[in-house]
Short mmCIF file of C-alpha atoms in Angstrom, two decimals:
data_model
loop_
_atom_site.label_atom_id
_atom_site.label_comp_id
_atom_site.label_asym_id
_atom_site.label_seq_id
_atom_site.Cartn_x
_atom_site.Cartn_y
_atom_site.Cartn_z
CA MET A 1 0.21 -0.06 0.00
CA LYS A 2 2.95 2.41 0.73
CA ASN A 3 4.56 1.77 -2.52
CA ILE A 4 1.46 2.69 -4.53
CA VAL A 5 1.05 5.85 -2.54
CA ASN A 6 4.62 6.89 -3.16
CA SER A 7 4.15 6.00 -6.88
CA TYR A 8 1.28 8.33 -7.05
CA VAL A 9 3.04 11.09 -5.09
CA LYS A 10 6.05 10.60 -7.52
CA LYS A 11 3.72 11.06 -10.52
CA PHE A 12 1.92 14.03 -9.33
CA THR A 13 5.43 15.61 -8.63
CA GLU A 14 6.57 15.07 -12.19
CA GLU A 15 3.32 16.39 -14.01
CA HIS A 16 3.56 19.37 -11.73
CA ARG A 17 7.10 20.13 -12.73
CA LYS A 18 6.05 19.71 -16.58
CA THR A 19 3.14 21.92 -16.01
CA ARG A 20 5.30 24.83 -14.40
CA LYS A 21 7.65 24.47 -17.33
CA ALA A 22 4.91 24.78 -19.93
CA VAL A 23 3.57 27.97 -18.15
CA ALA A 24 6.94 29.51 -17.98
CA LEU A 25 7.36 28.80 -21.73
CA LEU A 26 4.10 30.31 -22.41
CA LEU A 27 4.94 33.51 -20.46
CA ALA A 28 8.30 33.89 -22.26
CA LEU A 29 6.47 33.77 -25.59
CA ALA A 30 3.66 36.03 -24.51
CA MET A 31 6.40 38.61 -23.57
CA VAL A 32 8.11 38.46 -27.02
CA VAL A 33 4.76 38.89 -28.90
CA ALA A 34 3.71 41.81 -26.52
CA THR A 35 7.18 43.59 -27.08
CA GLY A 36 6.71 43.09 -30.83
CA VAL A 37 3.17 44.50 -30.84
CA SER A 38 4.17 47.22 -28.80
CA TRP A 39 6.94 48.46 -30.86
CA GLN A 40 4.78 47.91 -34.07
CA LEU A 41 2.07 50.06 -32.47
CA HIS A 42 4.59 52.64 -31.35
CA ALA A 43 6.04 52.91 -34.93
CA THR A 44 2.31 53.22 -36.27
CA GLY A 45 1.70 55.60 -33.87
CA ILE A 46 4.37 57.94 -34.77
CA ALA A 47 3.32 57.70 -38.43
CA LEU A 48 -0.34 58.25 -37.77
CA THR A 49 0.14 61.27 -35.36
CA ASN A 50 2.82 63.26 -37.19
CA GLU A 51 2.93 64.81 -40.66
CA THR A 52 5.75 63.44 -42.67
CA TYR A 53 8.00 65.36 -45.02
CA CYS A 54 9.99 62.82 -46.75
CA GLY A 55 7.39 63.04 -49.72
CA LEU A 56 7.03 59.08 -49.97
CA GLU A 57 4.18 56.90 -49.18
CA GLU A 58 4.74 54.12 -46.47
CA HIS A 59 4.69 50.91 -48.46
CA THR A 60 5.91 47.39 -48.33
CA HIS A 61 5.73 45.28 -51.31
CA SER A 62 3.22 42.33 -51.17
CA ALA A 63 2.29 39.60 -53.51
CA ASP A 64 -0.35 42.11 -55.02
CA CYS A 65 2.55 44.20 -56.09
CA TYR A 66 3.84 41.72 -58.61
CA GLU A 67 2.51 40.07 -61.76
CA GLU A 68 3.93 37.28 -63.98
CA VAL A 69 4.52 38.83 -67.34
CA LEU A 70 5.12 36.71 -70.50
CA THR A 71 8.65 37.45 -71.70
CA CYS A 72 9.50 34.46 -74.09
CA GLY A 73 8.21 36.28 -77.30
CA LEU A 74 6.65 33.22 -78.69
CA GLU A 75 2.95 32.08 -79.30
CA GLU A 76 1.66 28.79 -78.19
CA SER A 77 1.03 26.34 -81.18
CA GLU A 78 0.85 22.47 -81.89
CA GLY A 79 3.33 22.74 -84.43
CA HIS A 80 3.12 21.44 -88.12
CA THR A 81 4.84 18.88 -90.30
CA HIS A 82 3.87 18.67 -93.98
CA THR A 83 1.98 15.64 -95.24
CA GLU A 84 0.55 14.45 -98.68
CA ASP A 85 -2.52 16.36 -97.96
CA CYS A 86 -0.57 19.41 -97.99
CA TYR A 87 0.30 19.16 -101.52
CA GLU A 88 -1.72 19.03 -105.04
CA THR A 89 -0.27 17.26 -107.96
CA GLU A 90 -0.76 18.51 -111.67
CA THR A 91 0.38 17.00 -114.95
CA VAL A 92 1.80 19.61 -117.35
CA LEU A 93 2.60 19.27 -121.08
CA VAL A 94 6.19 20.18 -121.36
CA CYS A 95 7.18 18.87 -125.11
CA GLY A 96 6.17 22.16 -126.74
CA LYS A 97 4.63 20.48 -129.71
CA GLU A 98 1.09 20.21 -130.94
CA GLU A 99 -0.52 16.75 -132.02
CA SER A 100 -0.63 16.38 -135.87
CA GLU A 101 -1.04 13.45 -138.53
CA GLY A 102 2.05 14.69 -140.44
CA HIS A 103 2.14 15.37 -144.31
CA THR A 104 4.02 14.19 -147.24
CA HIS A 105 3.64 16.08 -150.76
CA THR A 106 2.18 14.02 -153.39
CA GLU A 107 1.33 14.90 -157.16
CA ASP A 108 -2.01 16.36 -155.73
CA CYS A 109 0.08 18.93 -154.10
CA TYR A 110 1.35 20.61 -157.33
CA ASP A 111 -0.45 22.19 -160.34
CA ALA A 112 0.58 21.79 -163.81
CA ASP A 113 3.35 24.11 -163.59
CA GLY A 114 4.88 22.17 -160.62
CA SER A 115 3.93 24.83 -158.18
CA LEU A 116 3.06 23.68 -154.44
CA ILE A 117 -0.56 24.26 -153.86
CA CYS A 118 -1.61 22.08 -150.81
CA GLY A 119 -0.55 24.86 -148.21
CA GLN A 120 1.02 22.59 -146.15
CA GLU A 121 4.55 21.75 -144.89
CA GLU A 122 5.80 18.38 -144.97
CA SER A 123 6.21 16.70 -141.51
CA GLU A 124 6.36 13.55 -139.69
CA GLY A 125 3.41 14.37 -137.32
CA HIS A 126 3.32 14.29 -133.61
CA THR A 127 1.36 12.35 -131.19
CA HIS A 128 1.88 13.08 -127.25
CA SER A 129 3.41 10.41 -125.24
CA ASP A 130 4.48 10.18 -121.62
CA SER A 131 7.57 11.76 -122.22
CA CYS A 132 5.73 14.96 -123.13
CA TYR A 133 4.48 15.45 -119.88
CA GLU A 134 5.85 16.11 -116.32
CA THR A 135 4.15 16.04 -112.86
CA GLU A 136 4.44 19.25 -110.77
CA THR A 137 3.65 19.18 -106.86
CA THR A 138 2.44 22.49 -105.15
CA LEU A 139 2.25 23.22 -101.21
CA VAL A 140 -1.25 24.49 -100.95
CA CYS A 141 -1.69 23.82 -97.06
CA GLY A 142 -0.54 27.52 -96.38
CA LYS A 143 1.48 26.54 -93.22
CA GLU A 144 5.19 26.52 -92.45
CA GLU A 145 6.62 23.43 -90.85
CA SER A 146 7.53 24.20 -86.97
CA GLU A 147 8.16 22.28 -83.76
CA GLY A 148 5.37 23.97 -81.98
CA HIS A 149 5.80 25.75 -78.68
CA THR A 150 3.81 25.41 -75.30
CA HIS A 151 4.50 28.26 -72.34
CA SER A 152 6.48 26.96 -69.49
CA ASP A 153 7.68 28.64 -66.23
CA ALA A 154 10.80 29.98 -68.13
CA CYS A 155 8.44 31.97 -70.35
CA TYR A 156 7.43 34.21 -67.48
CA GLU A 157 8.94 36.63 -65.35
CA GLU A 158 7.68 38.20 -62.02
CA GLN A 159 7.61 41.98 -62.25
CA LEU A 160 6.94 44.77 -59.94
CA VAL A 161 3.62 46.62 -61.34
CA CYS A 162 2.39 48.61 -58.21
CA GLY A 163 4.57 51.55 -59.15
CA LEU A 164 5.58 52.36 -55.54
CA GLU A 165 8.95 52.61 -53.82
CA GLU A 166 9.35 50.39 -50.52
CA HIS A 167 9.51 52.66 -47.60
CA THR A 168 9.09 52.69 -43.86
CA HIS A 169 8.73 56.28 -42.17
CA THR A 170 11.58 56.89 -39.71
CA ALA A 171 12.01 59.98 -37.58
CA ASP A 172 13.96 61.52 -40.51
CA CYS A 173 10.61 61.33 -42.25
CA LEU A 174 8.92 63.61 -39.66
CA THR A 175 11.54 66.62 -39.80
CA ASP A 176 10.73 69.48 -41.69
CA VAL A 177 14.14 70.90 -42.94
CA THR A 178 12.53 74.44 -43.80
CA ALA A 179 10.86 74.79 -40.38
CA ASP A 180 12.08 77.70 -38.14
CA VAL A 181 15.23 78.24 -40.38
CA GLU A 182 16.64 81.96 -39.93
CA THR A 183 18.86 84.14 -41.78
CA ALA A 184 21.38 86.55 -40.14
CA ALA A 185 19.04 89.48 -40.78
CA ASP A 186 16.34 87.52 -38.66
CA TRP A 187 18.54 86.97 -35.67
CA GLU A 188 20.20 90.30 -35.68
CA ALA A 189 16.71 92.03 -35.50
CA THR A 190 16.52 90.50 -32.03
CA LEU A 191 19.73 92.12 -30.75
CA PRO A 192 20.16 95.06 -28.47
CA GLU A 193 22.17 98.28 -29.19
CA LEU A 194 25.78 98.00 -27.77
CA THR A 195 27.33 100.53 -25.41
CA GLY A 196 31.06 99.57 -25.77
CA ASP A 197 31.22 98.16 -22.27
CA TRP A 198 32.13 94.62 -23.04
CA ALA A 199 30.58 93.02 -19.83
CA ALA A 200 27.48 94.99 -19.91
CA ASP A 201 27.08 94.30 -23.82
CA LEU A 202 27.49 90.59 -23.30
CA VAL A 203 24.81 90.29 -20.84
CA ALA A 204 22.42 92.47 -22.84
CA VAL A 205 22.98 90.19 -25.90
CA ALA A 206 22.36 87.01 -23.86
CA GLN A 207 19.18 88.35 -22.17
CA SER A 208 17.89 89.41 -25.51
CA GLN A 209 17.79 85.66 -26.47
CA LEU A 210 15.94 84.43 -23.15
CA GLY A 211 13.01 82.09 -24.21
CA TYR A 212 14.47 81.16 -27.69
CA ALA A 213 13.85 77.54 -28.08
CA GLU A 214 15.49 74.93 -30.60
CA SER A 215 13.09 73.71 -33.43
CA THR A 216 10.90 70.65 -32.68
CA ALA A 217 9.80 70.56 -36.32
CA ASN A 218 13.17 70.71 -37.70
CA PHE A 219 15.54 68.22 -36.27
CA THR A 220 18.19 65.37 -36.69
CA LEU A 221 18.70 62.21 -34.93
CA ALA A 222 21.75 61.90 -32.70
CA ASP A 223 24.15 58.71 -33.11
CA ASP A 224 21.71 57.09 -30.70
CA GLY A 225 19.00 56.86 -33.15
CA THR A 226 16.73 58.26 -30.85
CA THR A 227 17.67 61.62 -29.52
CA ARG A 228 16.18 64.61 -31.31
CA GLN A 229 18.61 67.45 -32.05
CA GLY A 230 16.67 70.58 -33.17
CA TYR A 231 17.82 73.43 -35.40
CA THR A 232 19.09 76.49 -33.57
CA ARG A 233 20.02 80.12 -35.05
CA TYR A 234 23.33 79.85 -32.63
CA GLY A 235 24.31 76.58 -34.59
CA ALA A 236 23.27 77.90 -38.02
CA TRP A 237 25.50 80.98 -37.11
CA TYR A 238 28.34 78.78 -36.09
CA GLY A 239 27.99 76.34 -39.03
CA ASN A 240 26.50 73.37 -37.05
CA ALA A 241 22.73 73.91 -37.00
CA TYR A 242 21.81 70.82 -35.35
CA GLY A 243 24.70 70.51 -32.78
CA ALA A 244 24.58 70.91 -29.08
CA TRP A 245 24.75 74.59 -28.48
CA ASP A 246 25.37 75.90 -25.16
CA ALA A 247 29.06 76.88 -26.11
CA MET A 248 27.72 78.18 -29.54
CA PHE A 249 25.14 80.31 -27.74
CA VAL A 250 27.87 81.98 -25.70
CA SER A 251 30.11 82.29 -28.62
CA PHE A 252 27.29 84.01 -30.75
CA CYS A 253 26.73 86.22 -27.88
CA LEU A 254 30.40 87.30 -27.66
CA SER A 255 30.45 87.95 -31.31
CA TYR A 256 27.46 90.11 -31.29
CA ALA A 257 28.57 92.09 -28.31
CA GLY A 258 31.57 93.01 -30.53
CA ILE A 259 34.15 91.02 -28.33
CA PRO A 260 36.98 90.14 -30.69
CA GLU A 261 38.38 86.77 -30.75
CA GLU A 262 42.10 87.97 -30.05
CA SER A 263 40.91 88.96 -26.57
CA VAL A 264 38.38 86.14 -25.81
CA PRO A 265 38.37 83.01 -28.27
CA GLN A 266 35.26 81.28 -29.42
CA ALA A 267 34.45 77.42 -29.75
CA ALA A 268 31.55 75.17 -30.08
CA GLY A 269 32.29 72.85 -27.16
CA ALA A 270 33.12 73.83 -23.46
CA TYR A 271 36.20 71.43 -22.97
CA ALA A 272 37.98 72.39 -26.05
CA TRP A 273 37.06 75.80 -25.25
CA THR A 274 38.83 75.73 -21.83
CA ALA A 275 41.92 74.18 -23.33
CA THR A 276 42.22 77.21 -25.81
CA LEU A 277 41.48 79.78 -22.96
CA SER A 278 44.23 78.31 -20.60
CA GLY A 279 46.66 80.37 -22.41
CA PHE A 280 45.07 83.71 -21.80
CA ASP A 281 45.34 85.98 -18.87
CA CYS A 282 41.72 86.53 -18.45
CA TYR A 283 40.96 82.67 -17.84
CA THR A 284 41.11 81.58 -14.35
CA THR A 285 40.33 78.46 -12.37
CA ASP A 286 41.25 80.18 -8.92
CA GLY A 287 38.36 78.88 -6.45
CA ASP A 288 38.63 82.14 -4.56
CA TYR A 289 37.74 84.38 -7.73
CA THR A 290 34.70 86.50 -7.26
CA PRO A 291 32.84 86.57 -10.67
CA ALA A 292 30.94 89.71 -11.97
CA ALA A 293 28.22 90.21 -14.61
CA GLY A 294 29.45 89.67 -17.92
CA ASP A 295 31.82 86.87 -16.95
CA ILE A 296 31.69 83.52 -18.59
CA ALA A 297 31.11 80.61 -16.30
CA PHE A 298 32.45 77.17 -17.04
CA PHE A 299 30.74 74.10 -15.21
CA ASP A 300 31.79 70.45 -14.89
CA ALA A 301 28.50 68.62 -13.64
CA ASP A 302 29.84 65.23 -13.64
CA GLY A 303 33.08 65.92 -11.82
CA ASP A 304 35.42 64.23 -14.32
CA GLY A 305 37.67 67.55 -14.49
CA ALA A 306 36.44 68.33 -18.02
CA ALA A 307 34.26 71.15 -18.47
CA ASP A 308 30.72 70.11 -19.87
CA GLY A 309 28.68 73.39 -19.77
CA VAL A 310 29.31 77.22 -20.19
CA GLY A 311 26.94 80.17 -19.74
CA ILE A 312 27.18 83.84 -19.23
CA VAL A 313 27.00 85.61 -15.70
CA SER A 314 24.36 88.02 -15.80
CA ASN A 315 24.09 88.75 -11.96
CA VAL A 316 26.10 87.81 -8.76
CA SER A 317 24.44 88.08 -5.29
CA GLY A 318 26.52 87.02 -2.42
CA ALA A 319 27.48 83.41 -2.89
CA ASN A 320 25.11 82.83 -5.78
CA MET A 321 25.11 84.10 -9.27
CA THR A 322 22.55 83.95 -12.31
CA VAL A 323 23.81 82.61 -15.45
CA VAL A 324 22.05 82.82 -18.75
CA GLN A 325 22.70 79.49 -20.82
CA GLY A 326 21.73 78.12 -24.04
CA ASP A 327 20.56 74.58 -24.67
CA SER A 328 18.96 74.46 -21.11
CA GLY A 329 16.23 72.35 -21.47
CA ASP A 330 16.35 73.17 -25.20
CA GLN A 331 16.24 76.79 -24.76
CA VAL A 332 17.90 79.94 -23.57
CA ALA A 333 17.27 80.27 -19.74
CA GLN A 334 18.58 81.97 -16.70
CA LYS A 335 19.40 79.69 -13.89
CA VAL A 336 20.90 80.42 -10.40
CA TYR A 337 23.93 78.69 -9.36
CA ALA A 338 26.27 78.75 -6.33
CA VAL A 339 29.57 80.48 -7.45
CA SER A 340 31.31 77.56 -6.00
CA GLU A 341 29.60 75.16 -8.62
CA ALA A 342 31.60 76.79 -11.34
CA ALA A 343 34.93 75.12 -12.38
CA ALA A 344 36.42 78.26 -14.08
CA PHE A 345 35.60 81.68 -15.43
CA VAL A 346 36.46 84.23 -18.16
CA ASP A 347 37.40 87.61 -16.31
CA MET A 348 35.60 89.94 -18.93
CA THR A 349 36.73 92.96 -17.08
CA ALA A 350 40.25 91.80 -17.36
CA ALA A 351 39.85 90.97 -20.95
CA ALA A 352 38.64 94.29 -21.72
CA GLU A 353 41.47 96.12 -19.94
CA ALA A 354 44.11 93.94 -21.57
CA ALA A 355 42.56 94.68 -24.94
CA GLY A 356 42.51 98.54 -24.11
CA THR A 357 46.35 98.42 -23.06
CA ALA A 358 47.12 96.53 -25.98
CA GLU A 359 45.16 98.98 -28.29
CA ALA A 360 46.80 101.92 -26.69
CA GLU A 361 50.24 100.38 -27.09
CA GLU A 362 49.57 99.69 -30.52
CA ALA A 363 48.10 103.13 -31.17
CA ASP A 364 51.27 104.66 -29.65
CA ALA A 365 53.66 102.42 -31.72
CA GLU A 366 51.60 103.56 -34.89
CA ALA A 367 51.79 107.14 -33.87
CA GLU A 368 55.66 106.66 -33.18
CA GLU A 369 56.18 104.95 -36.33
CA ALA A 370 54.10 107.68 -38.14
CA ASP A 371 56.34 110.45 -36.46
CA GLU A 372 59.46 108.67 -37.46
CA ALA A 373 58.26 108.31 -41.00
CA GLU A 374 57.37 111.85 -41.15
CA VAL A 375 60.75 113.09 -39.62
CA GLU A 376 62.57 110.62 -41.96
CA ALA A 377 60.60 112.05 -44.94
CA GLU A 378 61.39 115.45 -44.01
CA ALA A 379 64.95 114.88 -42.83
CA THR A 380 67.93 116.21 -44.78
CA THR A 381 70.95 113.98 -45.61
CA TYR A 382 74.40 115.23 -46.07
CA THR A 383 77.38 113.04 -47.25
CA ALA A 384 81.04 113.89 -47.64
CA SER A 385 84.33 111.85 -47.75
CA ALA A 386 87.97 112.15 -46.88
CA ASP A 387 90.74 109.64 -47.72
CA GLY A 388 88.20 106.90 -48.39
CA VAL A 389 86.21 107.62 -45.09
CA THR A 390 82.66 108.47 -45.87
CA VAL A 391 80.34 110.24 -43.35
CA THR A 392 76.62 110.66 -43.68
CA VAL A 393 74.80 113.20 -41.44
CA THR A 394 71.01 113.10 -41.22
CA ALA A 395 69.23 116.33 -39.87
CA PRO A 396 65.70 116.73 -39.17
CA VAL A 397 64.02 119.73 -40.81
CA GLY A 398 65.12 123.11 -39.56
CA ALA A 399 68.17 121.80 -37.79
CA LEU A 400 70.62 123.39 -40.34
CA PRO A 401 70.09 126.33 -42.54
CA GLU A 402 69.66 125.84 -46.15
CA ASN A 403 72.74 125.54 -48.56
CA VAL A 404 75.25 124.28 -46.03
CA GLU A 405 78.06 122.15 -46.69
CA LEU A 406 79.36 119.16 -44.88
CA ILE A 407 83.10 119.01 -44.90
CA VAL A 408 85.11 116.14 -43.45
CA THR A 409 88.93 116.21 -42.84
CA LEU A 410 91.36 113.74 -41.48
CA LEU A 411 93.83 115.29 -39.01
CA ASP A 412 97.40 114.72 -39.47
CA GLU A 413 99.11 112.87 -36.79
CA ASP A 414 101.77 115.55 -36.27
CA SER A 415 99.42 118.25 -35.86
CA ASP A 416 98.50 119.97 -32.67
CA ALA A 417 95.06 119.08 -33.02
CA TYR A 418 95.59 115.63 -33.12
CA THR A 419 98.05 115.69 -30.19
CA GLU A 420 95.55 117.59 -28.17
CA ALA A 421 92.93 114.79 -28.94
CA ALA A 422 95.16 111.99 -28.16
CA GLU A 423 95.99 113.44 -24.72
CA ALA A 424 92.09 113.94 -24.10
CA VAL A 425 91.41 110.28 -24.88
CA GLY A 426 94.35 109.12 -23.28
CA TYR A 427 95.93 107.61 -26.26
CA ASP A 428 99.61 106.68 -26.17
CA ALA A 429 100.98 105.89 -29.50
CA GLY A 430 103.76 103.91 -27.87
CA ASP A 431 101.12 101.29 -26.71
CA GLU A 432 101.58 98.30 -28.68
CA GLY A 433 98.61 97.05 -30.86
CA THR A 434 96.69 100.20 -30.40
CA GLY A 435 95.57 102.95 -32.51
CA MET A 436 93.29 105.90 -32.92
CA ALA A 437 91.98 108.25 -35.81
CA ALA A 438 90.70 111.67 -35.48
CA MET A 439 88.34 113.45 -38.01
CA ASP A 440 87.01 116.87 -38.41
CA ILE A 441 83.22 116.90 -39.35
CA SER A 442 81.77 120.51 -39.77
CA PHE A 443 79.01 122.24 -41.61
CA TYR A 444 79.84 125.67 -43.21
CA ASP A 445 77.50 128.32 -44.83
CA GLY A 446 78.21 130.25 -48.13
CA ASP A 447 80.48 132.68 -46.15
CA GLY A 448 82.80 130.02 -45.02
CA LEU A 449 81.46 130.11 -41.43
CA GLU A 450 80.90 127.13 -39.40
CA VAL A 451 77.20 126.31 -38.71
CA GLU A 452 76.22 123.95 -35.49
CA PRO A 453 72.82 122.20 -35.71
CA THR A 454 69.85 123.53 -33.71
CA ALA A 455 68.59 120.02 -32.85
CA PRO A 456 70.19 116.60 -32.51
CA VAL A 457 71.45 115.00 -35.85
CA SER A 458 72.49 111.31 -36.82
CA VAL A 459 75.97 110.60 -37.69
CA SER A 460 77.24 107.51 -39.41
CA ILE A 461 80.65 106.84 -40.49
CA ASP A 462 81.99 104.03 -42.51
CA ALA A 463 85.39 103.47 -40.74
CA SER A 464 86.39 100.39 -42.68
CA ALA A 465 88.98 102.27 -44.61
CA LEU A 466 90.63 103.61 -41.38
CA LEU A 467 91.17 100.07 -39.99
CA PRO A 468 93.96 97.78 -41.23
CA GLU A 469 93.09 94.14 -41.63
CA GLU A 470 94.68 93.21 -38.04
CA ALA A 471 92.36 95.74 -36.24
CA ASP A 472 89.80 94.09 -34.07
CA ALA A 473 86.36 95.90 -34.96
CA GLU A 474 85.05 94.45 -31.32
CA THR A 475 87.26 97.17 -29.73
CA ILE A 476 86.33 100.09 -31.70
CA GLU A 477 85.29 103.21 -29.55
CA VAL A 478 84.25 106.76 -30.83
CA GLN A 479 84.65 109.64 -28.46
CA HIS A 480 83.36 113.16 -28.85
CA LEU A 481 85.73 116.03 -27.67
CA THR A 482 84.21 119.12 -26.50
CA GLU A 483 85.84 122.40 -25.03
CA THR A 484 84.99 123.04 -21.36
CA GLU A 485 86.22 125.70 -18.85
CA SER A 486 88.50 123.07 -17.38
CA GLY A 487 89.71 121.92 -20.88
CA VAL A 488 88.90 119.29 -23.43
CA GLU A 489 86.71 116.41 -22.26
CA ALA A 490 85.87 113.08 -24.08
CA THR A 491 82.57 111.56 -24.36
CA LEU A 492 82.07 108.06 -25.28
CA VAL A 493 79.28 108.20 -28.01
CA ALA A 494 79.65 104.67 -29.56
CA ASP A 495 81.46 101.20 -29.05
CA ALA A 496 80.62 97.41 -29.91
CA ASP A 497 77.71 97.51 -27.35
CA ASN A 498 76.14 100.69 -28.70
CA GLY A 499 76.26 101.88 -32.40
CA VAL A 500 79.13 100.05 -33.82
CA ASP A 501 78.45 97.41 -36.18
CA THR A 502 81.52 95.05 -35.95
CA ASP A 503 80.54 93.23 -39.12
CA ASN A 504 81.34 95.89 -41.52
CA ALA A 505 83.01 98.60 -39.26
CA THR A 506 80.41 101.27 -39.50
CA VAL A 507 79.48 103.61 -36.72
CA GLU A 508 76.09 105.44 -36.02
CA PHE A 509 75.39 107.76 -33.21
CA GLU A 510 73.54 111.23 -32.29
CA VAL A 511 75.32 114.74 -31.46
CA GLU A 512 73.87 118.08 -30.85
CA SER A 513 76.99 119.73 -31.90
CA PHE A 514 80.22 119.05 -33.80
CA SER A 515 83.85 119.14 -32.74
CA THR A 516 86.74 116.60 -32.74
CA PHE A 517 85.61 112.71 -32.82
CA THR A 518 88.33 110.17 -32.34
CA ILE A 519 87.90 106.44 -33.34
CA SER A 520 90.35 104.22 -31.34
CA THR A 521 90.98 100.50 -31.71
CA ILE A 522 93.03 97.56 -30.57
CA SER A 523 94.86 95.39 -32.96
CA ALA A 524 93.98 91.58 -33.06
CA THR A 525 97.81 91.24 -33.43
CA THR A 526 100.71 92.67 -31.74
CA ARG A 527 101.21 95.20 -34.70
CA PRO A 528 100.48 98.80 -33.56
CA TYR A 529 97.79 100.60 -35.38
CA ILE A 530 98.64 104.14 -36.28
CA PRO A 531 95.59 106.45 -35.48
CA ALA A 532 94.16 109.36 -37.29
CA ILE A 533 91.93 112.10 -35.49
CA MET A 534 88.37 113.50 -36.53
CA GLU A 535 88.18 117.00 -35.53
CA CYS A 536 85.20 119.71 -35.81
CA LYS A 537 86.70 123.16 -35.05
CA GLU A 538 84.43 126.25 -34.85
CA GLY A 539 84.62 129.31 -36.96
CA HIS A 540 86.92 128.19 -39.71
CA ARG A 541 87.49 125.51 -42.37
CA PRO A 542 90.18 123.19 -40.86
CA SER A 543 93.15 121.76 -43.13
CA LYS A 544 94.99 118.49 -42.85
CA SER A 545 98.00 120.43 -41.23
CA SER A 546 96.16 122.49 -38.76
#
């Protein structure tokens, strides 16, 4: 009895397990069907509840769209082979003669004069025989012999006859690419007048855009295939009409606020933007920085160290700030943040001040260049030479009277003027490897009187002819000698560090008056260099022996 009960229990357990498996399989199939139906209803719902702009009818080819078309080019027939019934036979005379009895002339055929009078020609005669006939066969059935044809499957092709293109509407079919499209004239009509204050103008432009929303009718799908990206005027202005537009909105505001990119660059994305701005003094990540209206605030919402949002500060109140942002809930909106929520700022006041300084410096440089160019254009150049040494003097307008002449004279080493110059500069001709030259550079008027300039003039001397090959150009010194109450004083006016071009041994300097000038040098070898002296004396034209 116990065994019987156990067997029933075991059987019941197995049946219950099978039933549970069947129920589970049935539920799984039900889920698959429900999901498929739900998706189909969703897709159908999109197509039914939205106007499409693709210009195509939704259609899937079915059996009704096709027809079998006869393409073999033949007609069905039983075929035909000629039989005796197709022909008619006819016997045709072919000998070309007529039947006759023949004729042989007799006496009765001639008259008494022997003339033929019977009117017949002699002939053997002819009776038609079998050889005079041929049998001709003529086709009379009116048909051609053929194998015949019965249409088979190979004689037909299935051809599309519905005239429609297969098409299933997608989200792309629902976008109207002409909706909400604007030109520059459209969005520029929304902008305020500018004041020239960068920060105030930036806030004004940003606030003039409050409430603008991206298009819901004109959109594309993101890479995920479901997220809609609407058209915006900011993307259209930047060149990416359907892109994420928080950074493009701020760039748009910067541009229309008249803030040059040289001072604050523009970008389409917050992260790339901060990388560019890191080289600008107006950009700061200092956590103690206190922002002001007109600043640009960058945010790192996910805390990964990379900026992912940007906006324009419109107001600061204590520890909080109001920020105008684009692409905030698909529109331009103002939001309040704690100042500490920002990861970085662009200090617009600092940017404007830096630009002002740069503009002022540029203006000053341009003015200075203009002045120099004007002076150079109006300056007068005088040139004179002595013993291969060329001297050029450039004088501004009015520094020298008209019709003056530049006179250059090398002083003789045995002259008193040369000795006086050597003593003034401390030159000792006995010092091995040293040398000194002296030269008189003077201006004289038409009466032979020396003239001094009323303003500083530039002097250029090509001293290469004065220096022997062994002279070291790095040691060239030019000194200007002037008369004082205590005697002659020497003033250094040019050396290798100031005014001397050591490559070609030219000397340039400025002076306010002329007198004696000396050029001294040290030889690159131990061979002494014998000098000359340049001198400018007042009141008379110098000579080499003076």
